[in-house]
Amino acid sequence: MAKQIQAIRGMNDILPDQTGRWQAIEQVIRQLVARYGYSEIRMPIVEHTELFKRSIGEVTDIVEKEMYTFDDRNGESLTLRPEGTASCVRAGNQHGLLYNQQQRLWYMGPMFRYERPQKGRYRQFHQVGVETFGIASPDIDAELIIMTARLWRDLGIAEHLTLELNSLASNEARANYRDALTAYLREHMDQLDEDSVRRLETNPLRILDSKNPAMADMLSQAPKLSDYWDQESREHFESVCARLDAAGVAYTLNERLVRGLDYYNRTVFEWVTDSLGAQGTVCAGGRYDGLVGQLGGKDTPAVGFAMGLERLVLMLEAADTLRVPKPVDVFIVVGGAQAELPAQAVAEKLRDAFPTLRVHQHCGGGKFGNQLKRADRSGADIAILLGESEVADNTYTVKFLRGQGEQTTLDWNGLQALISGLELK
Ligand code: ATP
Ligand code: MG
């Protein structure tokens, strides 16, 4: 036998027994963004490498070591998108969606990062991203966070998630803070790990994000960014907090929350859970007022977030709070060759009469008993048995597969009435 080819490490098939849950989550998300008046945008999966270098930043984990970058046949450097914000801004600029306008956009799709695969961390994963443009005031920051809080309630997992909040303030405030932090870290050079020594010159704020327990004590004594906040950023942040208070959304201030991408300023936030081990961040975002300009557009305030669907799926699997629809409601069992045409006809008649009914007509022949076993395994509520006598009498024998009652034989009207009365899940 020929050798089978396997999928690429860290790139998963989502199999039929899982897609029901994915669809259910996606459905809740689509409804959510619609309820807030957001429009969908769809971008390509591949972009010029330059786009990500210029937006995410040259000295970030993503650009330094996580991108899938390759040369196109004409020698151009292309990259599989590691996130959606850069592409969304690129598309917005390119099509004039951002110029002197307000936009509320969302997208969903695969992202690619060359990371070490583990639970909740993959090389192809899926994000839902939400981005807003043209609104500088804190009401929109709050709206995005309030919207995510509603999503956790809709999904039934609110109790497993906590909100961490910080402000990265203005570029100037951050630059001042950066000097103070660098000076402090230099004094504690002996305690820095290899990664942090490298970052000291290039991206010292990222050192605050380090998960290395050996540096935890030293970092907790470091200068605090909030001591360097500019007045306007402070007021902006306080207003975001006040709006969250008013909406009943709880949060904790995390002074070391800096995010791994360079484009953020002011509000940054993460929704974290302790139920996924080290991969605890389910949703993360913030304000990025400089990015549109940096990518060649007119300066436009912006704020957004992205959430990882695999991590959400893992949480929902554990919490089991989301109803996942089964694929089949009604299974038609075909009793012999003479029932085959009538079976196909009744299947179509049922689909006409009940447009949302999921009808599985058995195909491929085979023993009655085997078909009934399949009917049971399909998860259907009822089986409709069509044998010689049913075909002759124009009747339908219904077998209840979930213990709802005795087998019964009905005419078409009776069958319709019975199906109308089923509580299909
Ligand atoms: P982490 O700290 O876990 O590496 P990140 O800061 O790199 O996350 P973002 O770039 O902010 O993540 O992406 C937003 C969300 O996308 C994350 O909170 C997470 O839920 C999800 N995500 C990011 N990278 C991966 C991955 N490799 N596999 C699965 N989900 C991911
Ligand atoms: Mg990461």
Coordinates of C-alpha atoms and ligand atoms in Angstrom, one line a residue:
M1 CA 0.0 0.0 0.0
A2 CA 1.2 3.5 -0.7
K3 CA 2.5 5.5 2.2
Q4 CA -0.1 7.9 3.6
I5 CA 0.6 11.5 3.7
Q6 CA 0.0 13.2 7.0
A7 CA -1.1 16.8 7.8
I8 CA 1.5 19.3 8.7
R9 CA 2.4 19.4 12.4
G10 CA 0.3 21.9 14.3
M11 CA -2.3 22.1 11.5
N12 CA -5.4 20.3 12.4
D13 CA -8.3 18.7 10.6
I14 CA -11.5 19.6 12.3
L15 CA -13.5 16.4 12.0
P16 CA -17.3 15.9 11.6
D17 CA -17.8 15.1 15.3
Q18 CA -16.3 18.5 16.1
T19 CA -17.7 20.7 13.4
G20 CA -21.1 20.8 15.1
R21 CA -19.6 22.6 18.1
W22 CA -17.5 24.9 15.8
Q23 CA -20.7 25.9 13.9
A24 CA -22.6 26.5 17.1
I25 CA -19.9 28.8 18.4
E26 CA -19.6 30.6 15.1
Q27 CA -23.4 31.0 15.0
V28 CA -23.4 32.7 18.5
I29 CA -20.5 35.0 17.4
R30 CA -22.3 36.0 14.1
Q31 CA -25.4 36.8 16.0
L32 CA -23.4 38.8 18.6
V33 CA -21.6 41.0 16.1
A34 CA -24.8 41.6 14.2
R35 CA -26.5 42.7 17.4
Y36 CA -23.8 45.4 17.7
G37 CA -24.1 46.5 14.1
Y38 CA -20.7 45.3 12.9
S39 CA -20.1 44.3 9.2
E40 CA -18.1 41.4 8.0
I41 CA -14.9 41.9 6.0
R42 CA -13.0 39.0 4.3
M43 CA -9.3 39.4 3.5
P44 CA -6.8 37.2 1.7
I45 CA -4.8 34.7 3.7
V46 CA -1.5 35.7 2.1
E47 CA -0.1 39.3 2.2
H48 CA 3.2 41.0 1.3
T49 CA 5.7 40.2 4.1
E50 CA 6.4 43.9 4.5
L51 CA 2.8 44.5 5.8
F52 CA 3.4 42.4 8.9
K53 CA 6.9 43.7 9.5
R54 CA 5.7 47.3 9.4
S55 CA 2.7 46.8 11.6
I56 CA 3.3 44.0 14.1
G57 CA 7.0 45.2 14.5
E58 CA 10.3 43.8 13.5
V59 CA 11.3 42.9 17.1
T60 CA 8.3 40.9 18.1
D61 CA 8.0 37.1 18.6
I62 CA 5.6 36.9 15.7
V63 CA 7.9 38.6 13.1
E64 CA 11.1 37.3 14.5
K65 CA 10.3 33.6 14.7
E66 CA 6.7 32.7 14.0
M67 CA 5.9 33.8 10.4
Y68 CA 5.3 31.4 7.5
T69 CA 7.2 33.4 4.9
F70 CA 8.1 32.2 1.4
D71 CA 9.1 33.6 -2.0
D72 CA 6.4 33.7 -4.7
R73 CA 7.5 32.4 -8.0
N74 CA 8.5 35.9 -9.1
G75 CA 10.7 36.3 -6.0
E76 CA 8.4 38.5 -4.0
S77 CA 8.3 37.7 -0.3
L78 CA 4.9 36.7 0.9
T79 CA 3.6 35.6 4.3
L80 CA 0.7 33.6 5.5
R81 CA -1.2 36.0 7.8
P82 CA -0.3 35.5 11.5
E83 CA -3.2 37.8 12.5
G84 CA -5.9 39.9 10.9
T85 CA -5.5 43.5 12.1
A86 CA -2.7 44.4 9.7
S87 CA -4.7 42.9 6.7
C88 CA -7.8 44.7 7.8
V89 CA -6.1 48.0 8.0
R90 CA -4.4 47.4 4.6
A91 CA -7.8 46.5 3.0
G92 CA -9.4 49.5 4.7
N93 CA -6.7 51.9 3.4
Q94 CA -6.7 50.4 0.0
H95 CA -10.4 50.7 -0.5
G96 CA -10.9 54.0 1.1
L97 CA -13.0 52.6 4.0
L98 CA -11.2 54.4 6.7
Y99 CA -10.8 57.9 5.3
N100 CA -12.9 60.3 7.5
Q101 CA -15.3 57.5 8.3
Q102 CA -16.3 55.3 11.1
Q103 CA -16.2 51.6 10.6
R104 CA -17.1 48.6 12.8
L105 CA -15.8 45.5 11.1
W106 CA -15.3 41.8 12.0
Y107 CA -13.8 38.8 10.3
M108 CA -13.2 35.1 11.0
G109 CA -10.6 32.8 9.6
P110 CA -7.4 30.8 9.8
M111 CA -4.1 32.4 11.0
F112 CA -0.6 30.9 10.8
R113 CA 2.2 31.0 13.2
Y114 CA 5.3 28.7 13.5
E115 CA 5.0 27.9 17.2
R116 CA 5.6 24.8 19.2
P117 CA 2.3 22.9 19.0
Q118 CA 0.7 22.1 22.3
K119 CA -2.8 22.2 23.8
G120 CA -4.4 25.5 22.8
R121 CA -1.4 26.5 20.6
Y122 CA -1.2 25.4 16.9
R123 CA 0.4 26.4 13.7
Q124 CA -2.8 27.0 11.9
F125 CA -5.5 28.3 14.2
H126 CA -8.6 30.4 13.9
Q127 CA -9.4 33.8 15.1
V128 CA -12.5 36.0 15.2
G129 CA -11.3 39.6 14.9
V130 CA -13.3 42.8 15.5
E131 CA -11.8 46.2 14.5
T132 CA -13.3 49.7 14.7
F133 CA -12.0 52.8 13.0
G134 CA -12.5 56.5 13.3
I135 CA -13.6 56.7 16.9
A136 CA -11.1 58.2 19.4
S137 CA -13.3 58.3 22.5
P138 CA -13.4 55.7 25.2
D139 CA -17.0 54.7 24.6
I140 CA -15.9 52.5 21.7
D141 CA -13.2 50.8 23.8
A142 CA -15.9 50.0 26.4
E143 CA -18.3 48.8 23.7
L144 CA -15.8 46.2 22.5
I145 CA -15.1 44.9 26.0
I146 CA -18.8 44.9 26.9
M147 CA -19.5 43.0 23.7
T148 CA -17.0 40.3 24.6
A149 CA -18.4 40.1 28.1
R150 CA -21.8 39.4 26.6
L151 CA -20.3 36.7 24.4
W152 CA -19.1 34.8 27.4
R153 CA -22.6 35.0 28.9
D154 CA -24.2 33.9 25.7
L155 CA -21.8 30.9 25.6
G156 CA -22.3 30.1 29.3
I157 CA -18.6 30.5 30.2
A158 CA -18.6 33.9 31.9
E159 CA -17.6 32.4 35.3
H160 CA -14.4 30.9 33.8
L161 CA -13.0 34.2 32.3
T162 CA -11.5 37.3 33.9
L163 CA -10.7 40.6 32.3
E164 CA -7.3 42.2 32.6
L165 CA -6.9 45.8 31.7
N166 CA -4.1 48.3 31.3
S167 CA -3.2 51.5 29.4
L168 CA -0.1 51.8 27.4
A169 CA -0.7 55.6 27.3
S170 CA 0.8 57.8 24.6
N171 CA 3.9 57.1 22.6
E172 CA 5.7 59.8 24.5
A173 CA 4.7 58.5 27.9
R174 CA 5.7 55.1 26.8
A175 CA 9.1 56.3 25.6
N176 CA 9.7 58.0 29.0
Y177 CA 8.7 54.9 30.8
R178 CA 10.9 52.8 28.5
D179 CA 14.0 54.8 29.6
A180 CA 13.1 54.3 33.3
L181 CA 12.4 50.6 32.8
T182 CA 15.6 50.1 30.8
A183 CA 17.7 51.8 33.5
Y184 CA 16.1 49.6 36.2
L185 CA 16.6 46.4 34.1
R186 CA 20.3 47.3 33.5
E187 CA 20.8 47.4 37.3
H188 CA 19.4 43.9 37.4
M189 CA 21.2 42.5 34.4
D190 CA 22.4 39.5 36.3
Q191 CA 18.8 38.3 36.7
L192 CA 17.7 38.7 33.1
D193 CA 17.3 35.6 31.0
E194 CA 18.8 35.4 27.5
D195 CA 15.6 36.5 25.7
S196 CA 15.3 39.5 28.0
V197 CA 18.9 40.6 27.6
R198 CA 18.2 40.6 23.8
R199 CA 15.0 42.6 24.3
L200 CA 16.6 45.2 26.6
E201 CA 17.8 47.2 23.7
T202 CA 15.0 46.5 21.2
N203 CA 11.7 46.0 23.1
P204 CA 12.2 46.3 26.9
L205 CA 8.5 46.6 27.6
R206 CA 8.0 43.0 26.4
I207 CA 10.3 41.8 29.2
L208 CA 7.4 42.7 31.6
D209 CA 5.4 40.0 29.8
S210 CA 7.9 37.3 30.6
K211 CA 6.5 34.2 32.2
N212 CA 9.9 33.2 33.6
P213 CA 9.3 32.7 37.4
A214 CA 12.9 33.5 38.2
M215 CA 12.4 37.1 37.1
A216 CA 9.0 37.6 38.7
D217 CA 10.2 39.2 41.9
M218 CA 12.6 41.5 40.2
L219 CA 9.9 42.6 37.7
S220 CA 7.3 43.2 40.4
Q221 CA 9.7 45.9 41.8
A222 CA 10.2 47.6 38.4
P223 CA 9.0 51.1 37.7
K224 CA 5.3 51.3 36.9
L225 CA 3.9 52.4 33.6
S226 CA 1.0 54.1 35.3
D227 CA 3.4 56.5 36.9
Y228 CA 4.3 57.7 33.4
W229 CA 0.8 58.0 32.0
D230 CA 0.0 61.3 30.3
Q231 CA -3.1 63.2 31.5
E232 CA -5.2 62.5 28.4
S233 CA -4.5 58.8 28.5
R234 CA -5.3 58.7 32.2
E235 CA -8.6 60.3 31.6
H236 CA -9.3 58.0 28.7
F237 CA -8.5 55.0 30.8
E238 CA -10.6 56.2 33.7
S239 CA -13.5 56.7 31.4
V240 CA -13.2 53.2 30.0
C241 CA -13.2 51.8 33.5
A242 CA -16.2 53.9 34.5
R243 CA -18.1 52.6 31.5
L244 CA -17.2 49.0 32.4
D245 CA -18.3 49.7 36.0
A246 CA -21.6 51.0 34.8
A247 CA -22.1 48.0 32.6
G248 CA -21.3 45.6 35.4
V249 CA -18.2 44.2 33.7
A250 CA -15.5 43.3 36.3
Y251 CA -11.8 43.8 35.6
T252 CA -8.4 43.8 37.2
L253 CA -5.7 46.2 36.5
N254 CA -2.6 44.4 35.2
E255 CA 0.3 46.9 35.0
R256 CA 2.4 44.3 33.2
L257 CA 0.0 43.7 30.4
V258 CA 1.8 45.1 27.4
R259 CA 0.7 42.7 24.5
G260 CA 3.1 41.2 22.0
L261 CA 2.5 43.5 19.1
D262 CA 4.0 46.9 18.6
Y263 CA 1.1 48.8 17.4
Y264 CA -0.9 49.2 20.6
N265 CA -1.4 52.4 22.6
R266 CA -3.7 53.4 25.4
T267 CA -6.3 50.7 26.3
V268 CA -5.1 47.0 26.2
F269 CA -7.0 44.1 27.5
E270 CA -7.0 40.3 27.7
W271 CA -9.6 37.8 28.7
V272 CA -7.9 35.0 30.5
T273 CA -8.9 31.6 31.9
D274 CA -7.1 29.3 34.3
S275 CA -8.8 26.3 32.6
L276 CA -6.4 26.0 29.7
G277 CA -3.0 25.7 31.4
A278 CA -0.4 28.0 30.0
Q279 CA -2.5 29.0 26.9
G280 CA -4.8 31.0 29.1
T281 CA -5.5 34.0 26.9
V282 CA -8.7 33.5 25.0
C283 CA -9.3 37.0 23.7
A284 CA -6.9 40.0 23.5
G285 CA -7.0 43.5 22.1
G286 CA -6.6 47.2 22.4
R287 CA -6.3 50.6 20.8
Y288 CA -3.9 51.2 17.9
D289 CA -4.3 54.8 16.9
G290 CA -1.0 54.9 15.0
L291 CA -1.4 51.9 12.7
V292 CA -3.6 53.3 10.0
G293 CA -1.1 56.1 9.4
Q294 CA 1.9 53.8 9.7
L295 CA 0.5 51.8 6.9
G296 CA 0.0 54.8 4.6
G297 CA -3.5 56.0 5.5
K298 CA -4.6 59.2 7.0
D299 CA -4.2 59.1 10.8
T300 CA -7.3 57.3 12.1
P301 CA -8.0 56.2 15.7
A302 CA -8.7 52.5 15.9
V303 CA -9.4 49.8 18.5
G304 CA -10.0 46.1 18.2
F305 CA -9.6 42.6 19.5
A306 CA -9.0 39.0 18.4
M307 CA -10.0 35.8 20.0
G308 CA -8.7 32.3 19.4
L309 CA -11.4 29.9 18.4
E310 CA -9.5 26.7 19.3
R311 CA -9.2 27.9 22.9
L312 CA -12.9 28.8 23.0
V313 CA -13.8 25.3 21.6
L314 CA -11.6 23.7 24.3
M315 CA -13.4 25.7 27.0
L316 CA -16.8 25.0 25.7
E317 CA -16.0 21.3 25.4
A318 CA -15.1 21.3 29.1
A319 CA -18.0 23.5 30.3
D320 CA -20.5 21.7 28.0
T321 CA -22.8 24.8 28.1
L322 CA -23.4 25.1 24.4
R323 CA -26.1 23.0 22.7
V324 CA -24.5 21.3 19.7
P325 CA -27.2 20.4 17.2
K326 CA -27.0 16.8 15.9
P327 CA -26.9 16.3 12.2
V328 CA -30.1 14.2 11.8
D329 CA -33.7 14.5 13.0
V330 CA -35.5 11.9 10.9
F331 CA -33.9 8.7 9.4
I332 CA -35.7 6.9 6.6
V333 CA -35.3 3.2 6.6
V334 CA -35.9 1.6 3.2
G335 CA -37.4 -1.9 3.3
G336 CA -36.4 -3.5 0.1
A337 CA -36.2 -2.5 -3.6
Q338 CA -39.9 -1.7 -4.0
A339 CA -39.6 1.0 -1.3
E340 CA -36.6 2.8 -2.8
L341 CA -38.5 5.2 -5.1
P342 CA -41.2 6.0 -2.5
A343 CA -38.5 6.6 0.1
Q344 CA -36.7 9.1 -2.0
A345 CA -40.1 10.8 -2.7
V346 CA -41.1 11.0 1.0
A347 CA -37.7 12.4 1.9
E348 CA -38.2 15.2 -0.6
K349 CA -41.8 15.7 0.6
L350 CA -40.6 16.0 4.1
R351 CA -38.0 18.6 3.1
D352 CA -40.7 20.6 1.3
A353 CA -43.0 20.5 4.3
F354 CA -40.3 21.1 7.0
P355 CA -37.5 23.3 5.6
T356 CA -35.3 23.1 8.7
L357 CA -35.9 19.3 9.3
R358 CA -32.7 17.3 8.9
V359 CA -33.7 14.2 6.9
H360 CA -31.4 11.3 6.3
Q361 CA -32.6 8.8 3.8
H362 CA -30.8 5.6 3.9
C363 CA -28.9 4.9 0.6
G364 CA -27.1 1.8 -0.5
G365 CA -29.6 -1.0 0.4
G366 CA -28.9 -3.5 3.0
K367 CA -30.7 -5.3 5.8
F368 CA -33.5 -3.7 7.7
G369 CA -31.9 -4.4 11.1
N370 CA -28.6 -2.8 10.0
Q371 CA -30.4 0.2 8.8
L372 CA -32.2 0.5 12.1
K373 CA -28.9 0.4 13.9
R374 CA -27.6 3.2 11.7
A375 CA -30.7 5.1 12.4
D376 CA -30.1 4.8 16.1
R377 CA -26.4 5.8 15.8
S378 CA -27.3 8.8 13.7
G379 CA -28.8 10.6 16.7
A380 CA -32.2 10.9 14.9
D381 CA -35.4 11.3 17.0
I382 CA -37.4 9.0 14.8
A383 CA -37.0 6.5 12.1
I384 CA -39.6 6.3 9.3
L385 CA -39.9 2.7 8.2
L386 CA -41.0 2.1 4.6
G387 CA -41.7 -1.5 3.8
E388 CA -43.9 -3.4 1.4
S389 CA -47.2 -2.8 3.3
E390 CA -46.5 0.9 3.9
V391 CA -45.8 1.4 0.2
A392 CA -49.0 -0.5 -0.7
D393 CA -51.2 1.5 1.8
N394 CA -49.5 4.9 1.4
T395 CA -48.6 4.9 5.1
Y396 CA -45.5 5.5 7.2
T397 CA -44.5 3.5 10.3
V398 CA -42.7 5.6 12.8
K399 CA -40.3 4.1 15.3
F400 CA -39.3 6.4 18.2
L401 CA -35.6 6.2 18.7
R402 CA -35.4 8.1 22.0
G403 CA -38.0 6.2 23.9
Q404 CA -40.8 8.7 23.3
G405 CA -43.5 6.1 22.6
E406 CA -44.7 3.0 20.9
Q407 CA -44.2 2.3 17.2
T408 CA -47.2 3.6 15.1
T409 CA -48.4 3.6 11.5
L410 CA -49.8 6.9 10.1
D411 CA -50.9 8.4 6.9
W412 CA -49.2 11.5 5.5
N413 CA -51.3 14.0 7.5
G414 CA -50.7 12.0 10.6
L415 CA -46.9 11.9 9.9
Q416 CA -46.8 15.7 9.4
A417 CA -48.7 16.3 12.6
L418 CA -46.3 14.0 14.5
I419 CA -43.2 15.7 13.2
S420 CA -44.7 19.1 13.9
G421 CA -45.1 18.0 17.5
L422 CA -41.6 16.6 17.9
E423 CA -39.3 18.6 20.1
L424 CA -36.3 18.5 17.9
K425 CA -33.0 19.4 19.5
Ligands
ATP1 P1 -0.1 33.9 23.4 O1 0.4 34.8 24.4 O2 -0.9 32.8 23.9 O3 1.0 33.5 22.4 P2 -0.7 36.1 21.6 O4 -0.5 37.3 22.5 O5 0.4 35.7 20.7 O6 -1.1 34.8 22.5 P3 -2.6 37.4 19.9 O7 -1.6 37.6 18.8 O8 -3.1 38.5 20.7 O9 -2.0 36.2 20.8 O10 -3.9 36.6 19.3 C1 -5.1 36.7 19.9 C2 -5.6 35.3 20.4 O11 -5.4 34.3 19.3 C3 -4.9 34.7 21.5 O12 -5.4 35.3 22.7 C4 -5.3 33.3 21.4 O13 -6.5 33.0 21.9 C5 -5.2 33.1 19.9 N1 -3.9 32.5 19.5 C6 -2.8 33.2 19.3 N2 -1.8 32.3 18.9 C7 -2.4 31.1 18.8 C8 -1.9 29.8 18.4 N3 -0.7 29.6 18.0 N4 -2.8 28.8 18.5 C9 -4.0 29.0 18.9 N5 -4.5 30.1 19.3 C10 -3.7 31.2 19.2
MG2 MG 1.9 34.3 20.8

